[in-house]
Short mmCIF file of N, CA and C in Angstrom, two decimals:
data_model
loop_
_atom_site.label_atom_id
_atom_site.label_comp_id
_atom_site.label_asym_id
_atom_site.label_seq_id
_atom_site.Cartn_x
_atom_site.Cartn_y
_atom_site.Cartn_z
N MET P 13 8.98 8.12 17.46
CA MET P 13 7.93 7.23 17.23
C MET P 13 6.97 7.84 16.28
N VAL P 14 6.30 6.99 15.49
CA VAL P 14 5.34 7.39 14.47
C VAL P 14 4.03 6.80 14.84
N ASN P 15 2.86 7.45 14.39
CA ASN P 15 1.60 6.90 14.60
C ASN P 15 1.18 6.25 13.26
N ILE P 16 0.54 5.00 13.40
CA ILE P 16 0.09 4.33 12.26
C ILE P 16 -1.44 4.12 12.53
N THR P 17 -2.28 4.60 11.67
CA THR P 17 -3.78 4.37 11.84
C THR P 17 -4.22 3.39 10.77
N PHE P 18 -4.83 2.22 11.28
CA PHE P 18 -5.29 1.21 10.44
C PHE P 18 -6.84 1.48 10.23
N LEU P 19 -7.10 2.33 9.20
CA LEU P 19 -8.40 2.77 8.97
C LEU P 19 -9.48 1.62 8.73
N SER P 20 -9.06 0.56 8.06
CA SER P 20 -9.90 -0.53 7.78
C SER P 20 -10.10 -1.48 8.98
N ASN P 21 -9.53 -1.20 10.13
CA ASN P 21 -9.64 -1.94 11.27
C ASN P 21 -10.16 -0.99 12.35
N GLY P 22 -11.22 -0.33 12.00
CA GLY P 22 -11.94 0.61 13.03
C GLY P 22 -11.17 1.74 13.39
N GLY P 23 -10.15 2.12 12.56
CA GLY P 23 -9.33 3.35 12.88
C GLY P 23 -8.26 3.08 14.12
N LYS P 24 -7.91 1.83 14.23
CA LYS P 24 -6.97 1.50 15.28
C LYS P 24 -5.72 2.27 15.12
N VAL P 25 -5.21 2.92 16.22
CA VAL P 25 -3.88 3.72 16.16
C VAL P 25 -2.91 2.99 16.99
N VAL P 26 -1.68 2.86 16.37
CA VAL P 26 -0.59 2.19 17.14
C VAL P 26 0.65 3.18 16.88
N THR P 27 1.65 3.00 17.79
CA THR P 27 2.87 3.73 17.62
C THR P 27 3.95 2.58 17.30
N ALA P 28 4.98 3.10 16.50
CA ALA P 28 6.01 2.31 16.15
C ALA P 28 7.26 3.12 15.92
N PRO P 29 8.49 2.59 15.96
CA PRO P 29 9.68 3.29 15.78
C PRO P 29 9.75 3.87 14.37
N GLU P 30 10.28 4.97 14.12
CA GLU P 30 10.53 5.47 12.72
C GLU P 30 11.24 4.44 11.87
N ASN P 31 10.95 4.28 10.64
CA ASN P 31 11.57 3.36 9.77
C ASN P 31 11.20 2.00 9.94
N SER P 32 10.00 1.80 10.47
CA SER P 32 9.32 0.48 10.65
C SER P 32 8.68 0.03 9.47
N ASN P 33 8.65 -1.28 9.15
CA ASN P 33 8.00 -1.98 8.09
C ASN P 33 6.51 -1.95 8.43
N LEU P 34 5.67 -1.51 7.45
CA LEU P 34 4.27 -1.43 7.68
C LEU P 34 3.65 -2.73 7.96
N LEU P 35 3.87 -3.77 7.28
CA LEU P 35 3.33 -5.04 7.47
C LEU P 35 3.81 -5.70 8.82
N ARG P 36 5.06 -5.57 9.17
CA ARG P 36 5.59 -6.09 10.42
C ARG P 36 4.80 -5.39 11.65
N VAL P 37 4.57 -4.06 11.50
CA VAL P 37 3.90 -3.36 12.60
C VAL P 37 2.47 -3.92 12.65
N SER P 38 1.75 -4.13 11.44
CA SER P 38 0.42 -4.60 11.43
C SER P 38 0.39 -5.97 12.08
N LEU P 39 1.32 -6.79 11.79
CA LEU P 39 1.36 -8.13 12.45
C LEU P 39 1.44 -8.07 13.93
N LYS P 40 2.40 -7.31 14.39
CA LYS P 40 2.73 -7.12 15.76
C LYS P 40 1.61 -6.58 16.56
N GLU P 41 0.98 -5.56 15.98
CA GLU P 41 -0.06 -4.83 16.69
C GLU P 41 -1.51 -5.17 16.30
N ARG P 42 -1.62 -6.28 15.53
CA ARG P 42 -2.87 -6.76 15.05
C ARG P 42 -3.71 -5.63 14.35
N GLY P 43 -2.93 -5.08 13.35
CA GLY P 43 -3.50 -3.91 12.52
C GLY P 43 -4.54 -4.47 11.50
N GLY P 44 -4.30 -5.68 11.09
CA GLY P 44 -5.31 -6.26 10.09
C GLY P 44 -5.07 -6.25 8.56
N ILE P 45 -3.81 -5.66 8.19
CA ILE P 45 -3.48 -5.66 6.76
C ILE P 45 -3.40 -7.14 6.27
N PRO P 46 -4.03 -7.49 5.33
CA PRO P 46 -4.00 -8.88 4.74
C PRO P 46 -2.59 -9.24 4.24
N PHE P 47 -2.20 -10.47 4.29
CA PHE P 47 -0.87 -10.85 3.83
C PHE P 47 -0.88 -12.43 3.69
N LYS P 48 0.05 -12.92 2.76
CA LYS P 48 0.29 -14.21 2.63
C LYS P 48 1.83 -14.55 2.80
N CYS P 49 2.61 -14.05 1.84
CA CYS P 49 4.01 -14.36 1.75
C CYS P 49 4.87 -13.38 2.53
N GLY P 50 4.47 -12.09 2.69
CA GLY P 50 5.35 -11.19 3.51
C GLY P 50 6.65 -10.74 2.77
N GLY P 51 6.90 -11.12 1.46
CA GLY P 51 8.08 -10.91 0.89
C GLY P 51 7.97 -10.21 -0.51
N GLY P 52 6.83 -9.72 -0.83
CA GLY P 52 6.69 -9.04 -2.10
C GLY P 52 6.38 -9.87 -3.26
N LEU P 53 6.02 -11.11 -3.09
CA LEU P 53 5.81 -11.97 -4.21
C LEU P 53 4.41 -12.12 -4.66
N CYS P 54 3.42 -12.07 -3.57
CA CYS P 54 2.07 -12.47 -3.91
C CYS P 54 1.13 -11.18 -4.13
N GLY P 55 1.43 -10.06 -3.60
CA GLY P 55 0.55 -8.84 -3.84
C GLY P 55 -0.60 -8.84 -2.79
N THR P 56 -0.66 -9.69 -1.88
CA THR P 56 -1.92 -9.71 -1.03
C THR P 56 -1.95 -8.48 -0.11
N CYS P 57 -0.85 -7.98 0.29
CA CYS P 57 -0.83 -6.83 1.22
C CYS P 57 -0.96 -5.46 0.54
N LYS P 58 -1.48 -5.44 -0.67
CA LYS P 58 -1.81 -4.11 -1.25
C LYS P 58 -2.67 -3.24 -0.43
N CYS P 59 -2.27 -2.06 -0.13
CA CYS P 59 -3.06 -1.17 0.74
C CYS P 59 -2.85 0.27 0.18
N ARG P 60 -3.64 1.20 0.73
CA ARG P 60 -3.61 2.64 0.28
C ARG P 60 -3.20 3.43 1.41
N ILE P 61 -2.28 4.20 1.28
CA ILE P 61 -1.81 5.19 2.25
C ILE P 61 -2.72 6.45 2.11
N GLU P 62 -3.66 6.54 2.96
CA GLU P 62 -4.66 7.58 2.72
C GLU P 62 -4.23 8.90 3.26
N GLN P 63 -3.33 8.84 4.23
CA GLN P 63 -2.70 10.18 4.69
C GLN P 63 -1.27 9.88 5.05
N GLY P 64 -0.39 10.73 4.71
CA GLY P 64 1.06 10.61 5.11
C GLY P 64 1.88 9.83 4.00
N LEU P 65 1.47 9.84 2.77
CA LEU P 65 2.12 9.07 1.78
C LEU P 65 3.59 9.63 1.69
N GLU P 66 3.77 10.95 1.96
CA GLU P 66 5.13 11.52 1.96
C GLU P 66 6.02 10.93 3.02
N ASN P 67 5.26 10.28 4.04
CA ASN P 67 6.11 9.69 5.13
C ASN P 67 6.42 8.23 4.92
N THR P 68 6.45 7.79 3.64
CA THR P 68 6.88 6.48 3.34
C THR P 68 8.14 6.45 2.49
N ASP P 69 8.90 5.32 2.45
CA ASP P 69 10.06 5.27 1.74
C ASP P 69 9.83 5.10 0.24
N ALA P 70 10.95 4.92 -0.55
CA ALA P 70 10.86 4.88 -1.98
C ALA P 70 10.13 3.47 -2.46
N ILE P 71 9.51 3.55 -3.50
CA ILE P 71 8.83 2.36 -4.06
C ILE P 71 9.88 1.37 -4.46
N LYS P 72 9.60 0.09 -4.20
CA LYS P 72 10.48 -0.96 -4.43
C LYS P 72 10.21 -1.63 -5.78
N PRO P 73 11.22 -2.36 -6.47
CA PRO P 73 10.95 -3.03 -7.59
C PRO P 73 9.92 -4.09 -7.57
N LYS P 74 9.83 -4.80 -6.39
CA LYS P 74 8.80 -5.86 -6.23
C LYS P 74 7.34 -5.24 -6.29
N GLU P 75 7.20 -4.00 -5.76
CA GLU P 75 5.89 -3.30 -5.77
C GLU P 75 5.56 -3.02 -7.25
N ARG P 76 6.57 -2.66 -8.07
CA ARG P 76 6.26 -2.34 -9.47
C ARG P 76 5.68 -3.50 -10.31
N LYS P 77 5.82 -4.77 -9.77
CA LYS P 77 5.44 -5.94 -10.38
C LYS P 77 3.85 -6.13 -10.16
N HIS P 78 3.38 -5.55 -9.05
CA HIS P 78 1.95 -5.68 -8.69
C HIS P 78 1.15 -4.44 -8.84
N LEU P 79 1.71 -3.25 -8.89
CA LEU P 79 1.02 -2.04 -9.01
C LEU P 79 1.44 -1.21 -10.19
N ARG P 80 0.58 -0.43 -10.75
CA ARG P 80 0.87 0.38 -11.85
C ARG P 80 1.21 1.81 -11.45
N PRO P 81 1.83 2.63 -12.34
CA PRO P 81 2.19 4.01 -11.95
C PRO P 81 1.00 4.80 -11.29
N GLU P 82 -0.23 4.61 -12.03
CA GLU P 82 -1.31 5.31 -11.46
C GLU P 82 -1.79 4.91 -10.09
N ASP P 83 -1.51 3.67 -9.80
CA ASP P 83 -1.87 3.15 -8.51
C ASP P 83 -0.98 3.78 -7.40
N PHE P 84 0.30 3.95 -7.75
CA PHE P 84 1.18 4.64 -6.76
C PHE P 84 0.90 6.11 -6.59
N GLU P 85 0.49 6.82 -7.71
CA GLU P 85 -0.02 8.09 -7.65
C GLU P 85 -1.30 8.24 -6.79
N ALA P 86 -2.04 7.26 -6.73
CA ALA P 86 -3.32 7.22 -5.90
C ALA P 86 -2.97 6.85 -4.39
N GLY P 87 -1.80 6.55 -4.15
CA GLY P 87 -1.38 6.16 -2.76
C GLY P 87 -1.18 4.76 -2.43
N TYR P 88 -1.38 3.91 -3.38
CA TYR P 88 -1.23 2.41 -3.11
C TYR P 88 0.20 2.00 -3.02
N ARG P 89 0.42 1.11 -2.10
CA ARG P 89 1.72 0.38 -1.78
C ARG P 89 1.50 -1.00 -1.35
N MET P 90 2.55 -1.72 -1.25
CA MET P 90 2.50 -3.07 -0.69
C MET P 90 3.17 -2.88 0.67
N ALA P 91 2.36 -3.31 1.62
CA ALA P 91 2.73 -3.14 3.12
C ALA P 91 4.06 -3.86 3.45
N CYS P 92 4.28 -5.02 2.81
CA CYS P 92 5.56 -5.73 3.14
C CYS P 92 6.75 -5.04 2.70
N GLN P 93 6.61 -4.09 1.60
CA GLN P 93 7.68 -3.43 1.08
C GLN P 93 7.83 -1.92 1.53
N THR P 94 6.93 -1.42 2.29
CA THR P 94 6.86 -0.13 2.75
C THR P 94 7.36 0.05 4.15
N PHE P 95 8.25 1.06 4.30
CA PHE P 95 8.78 1.47 5.57
C PHE P 95 8.24 2.86 5.92
N VAL P 96 7.80 3.13 7.18
CA VAL P 96 7.12 4.34 7.60
C VAL P 96 8.09 5.27 8.26
N LEU P 97 8.16 6.50 7.76
CA LEU P 97 9.13 7.45 8.35
C LEU P 97 8.42 8.51 9.14
N GLY P 98 7.17 8.59 9.14
CA GLY P 98 6.32 9.48 9.89
C GLY P 98 4.89 8.97 9.97
N ASP P 99 3.99 9.80 10.49
CA ASP P 99 2.64 9.35 10.67
C ASP P 99 1.93 8.96 9.40
N VAL P 100 1.13 7.86 9.33
CA VAL P 100 0.39 7.46 8.23
C VAL P 100 -0.99 6.92 8.67
N ALA P 101 -1.82 6.94 7.67
CA ALA P 101 -3.21 6.30 7.86
C ALA P 101 -3.32 5.42 6.72
N VAL P 102 -3.68 4.22 6.83
CA VAL P 102 -3.71 3.18 5.85
C VAL P 102 -5.03 2.40 5.75
N SER P 103 -5.56 2.15 4.60
CA SER P 103 -6.72 1.30 4.41
C SER P 103 -6.54 0.18 3.38
N TRP P 104 -7.29 -0.70 3.31
CA TRP P 104 -7.13 -1.85 2.31
C TRP P 104 -8.62 -2.41 2.11
N VAL P 105 -8.72 -3.19 0.93
CA VAL P 105 -9.91 -3.87 0.58
C VAL P 105 -9.39 -5.19 0.19
N VAL P 106 -10.16 -6.26 0.61
CA VAL P 106 -9.76 -7.65 0.27
C VAL P 106 -10.89 -8.26 -0.56
N GLN P 107 -10.59 -8.85 -1.71
CA GLN P 107 -11.47 -9.66 -2.53
C GLN P 107 -10.83 -10.94 -2.91
N ASN P 108 -11.57 -12.05 -2.67
CA ASN P 108 -10.90 -13.36 -3.05
C ASN P 108 -9.56 -13.60 -2.30
N GLY P 109 -9.62 -13.03 -1.04
CA GLY P 109 -8.29 -13.36 -0.30
C GLY P 109 -7.11 -12.47 -0.67
N LYS P 110 -7.22 -11.44 -1.54
CA LYS P 110 -6.08 -10.65 -1.90
C LYS P 110 -6.43 -9.22 -1.73
N GLY P 111 -5.49 -8.45 -1.56
CA GLY P 111 -5.66 -6.93 -1.44
C GLY P 111 -5.99 -6.50 -2.84
N VAL P 112 -6.78 -5.55 -3.00
CA VAL P 112 -7.14 -5.05 -4.39
C VAL P 112 -7.01 -3.52 -4.49
N VAL P 113 -6.82 -3.01 -5.62
CA VAL P 113 -6.81 -1.67 -5.83
C VAL P 113 -8.24 -1.22 -6.25
N GLN P 114 -8.74 -0.23 -5.59
CA GLN P 114 -10.02 0.41 -5.85
C GLN P 114 -10.09 1.51 -6.70
N ALA P 115 -10.87 1.51 -7.78
CA ALA P 115 -11.20 2.71 -8.59
C ALA P 115 -10.21 3.71 -8.64
N VAL P 116 -9.10 3.47 -9.36
CA VAL P 116 -8.03 4.54 -9.52
C VAL P 116 -8.59 5.34 -10.73
N ALA P 117 -8.56 6.53 -10.61
CA ALA P 117 -9.14 7.45 -11.69
C ALA P 117 -8.27 7.43 -12.90
N SER P 118 -8.92 7.23 -14.03
CA SER P 118 -8.19 7.20 -15.33
C SER P 118 -9.13 7.74 -16.47
N ALA P 119 -9.58 8.89 -16.30
CA ALA P 119 -10.54 9.44 -17.19
C ALA P 119 -10.16 9.49 -18.69
N PRO P 120 -8.92 9.85 -19.04
CA PRO P 120 -8.45 10.00 -20.38
C PRO P 120 -8.28 8.59 -21.05
N ALA P 121 -8.29 7.51 -20.32
CA ALA P 121 -7.98 6.24 -20.80
C ALA P 121 -8.95 5.83 -21.98
N ALA P 122 -10.13 6.27 -21.96
CA ALA P 122 -11.10 5.88 -23.08
C ALA P 122 -10.64 6.41 -24.46
N ALA P 123 -10.06 7.56 -24.42
CA ALA P 123 -9.62 8.22 -25.62
C ALA P 123 -8.28 7.75 -26.10
N GLU P 124 -7.46 7.16 -25.23
CA GLU P 124 -6.09 6.82 -25.63
C GLU P 124 -5.92 5.73 -26.68
N PRO P 125 -6.62 4.63 -26.61
CA PRO P 125 -6.34 3.58 -27.57
C PRO P 125 -6.50 4.11 -29.04
N ALA P 126 -7.49 4.81 -29.30
CA ALA P 126 -7.70 5.31 -30.64
C ALA P 126 -6.52 6.20 -31.08
N ALA P 127 -6.04 7.06 -30.12
CA ALA P 127 -5.07 7.99 -30.39
C ALA P 127 -3.71 7.30 -30.67
N GLN P 128 -3.45 6.19 -30.00
CA GLN P 128 -2.27 5.46 -30.02
C GLN P 128 -2.25 4.41 -31.24
N ALA P 129 -3.39 4.18 -31.78
CA ALA P 129 -3.40 3.18 -32.87
C ALA P 129 -2.47 3.57 -34.08
N ASP P 130 -2.27 4.82 -34.32
CA ASP P 130 -1.37 5.14 -35.41
C ASP P 130 0.11 5.20 -35.10
N SER P 131 0.46 5.12 -33.84
CA SER P 131 1.84 5.25 -33.45
C SER P 131 2.58 3.90 -33.37
#
């Protein structure tokens, strides 16, 4: 069994079998992760694995349509596509009914456009 902590839901902790789908556990245990389609089409279930990112399975192609490489590096996943292999803590932010990515650091981005203009 693994522990899943729903940080955005008051730190609610639930247990689930290893290799459980994060969104399905949230639905069953009233974890609170937002969702609409449940199948990787809408992006509503975007969330951040705050602890235990190493305890999640490989990133799926459907996630790559909604999240950028820097989002994955910051711990963001889509709950409907993520399977939990060990303990995790997850948070999310909702704006206009959809999960959103919050302030992913990209300090060098301001200098990149000028540098790439010649290439």
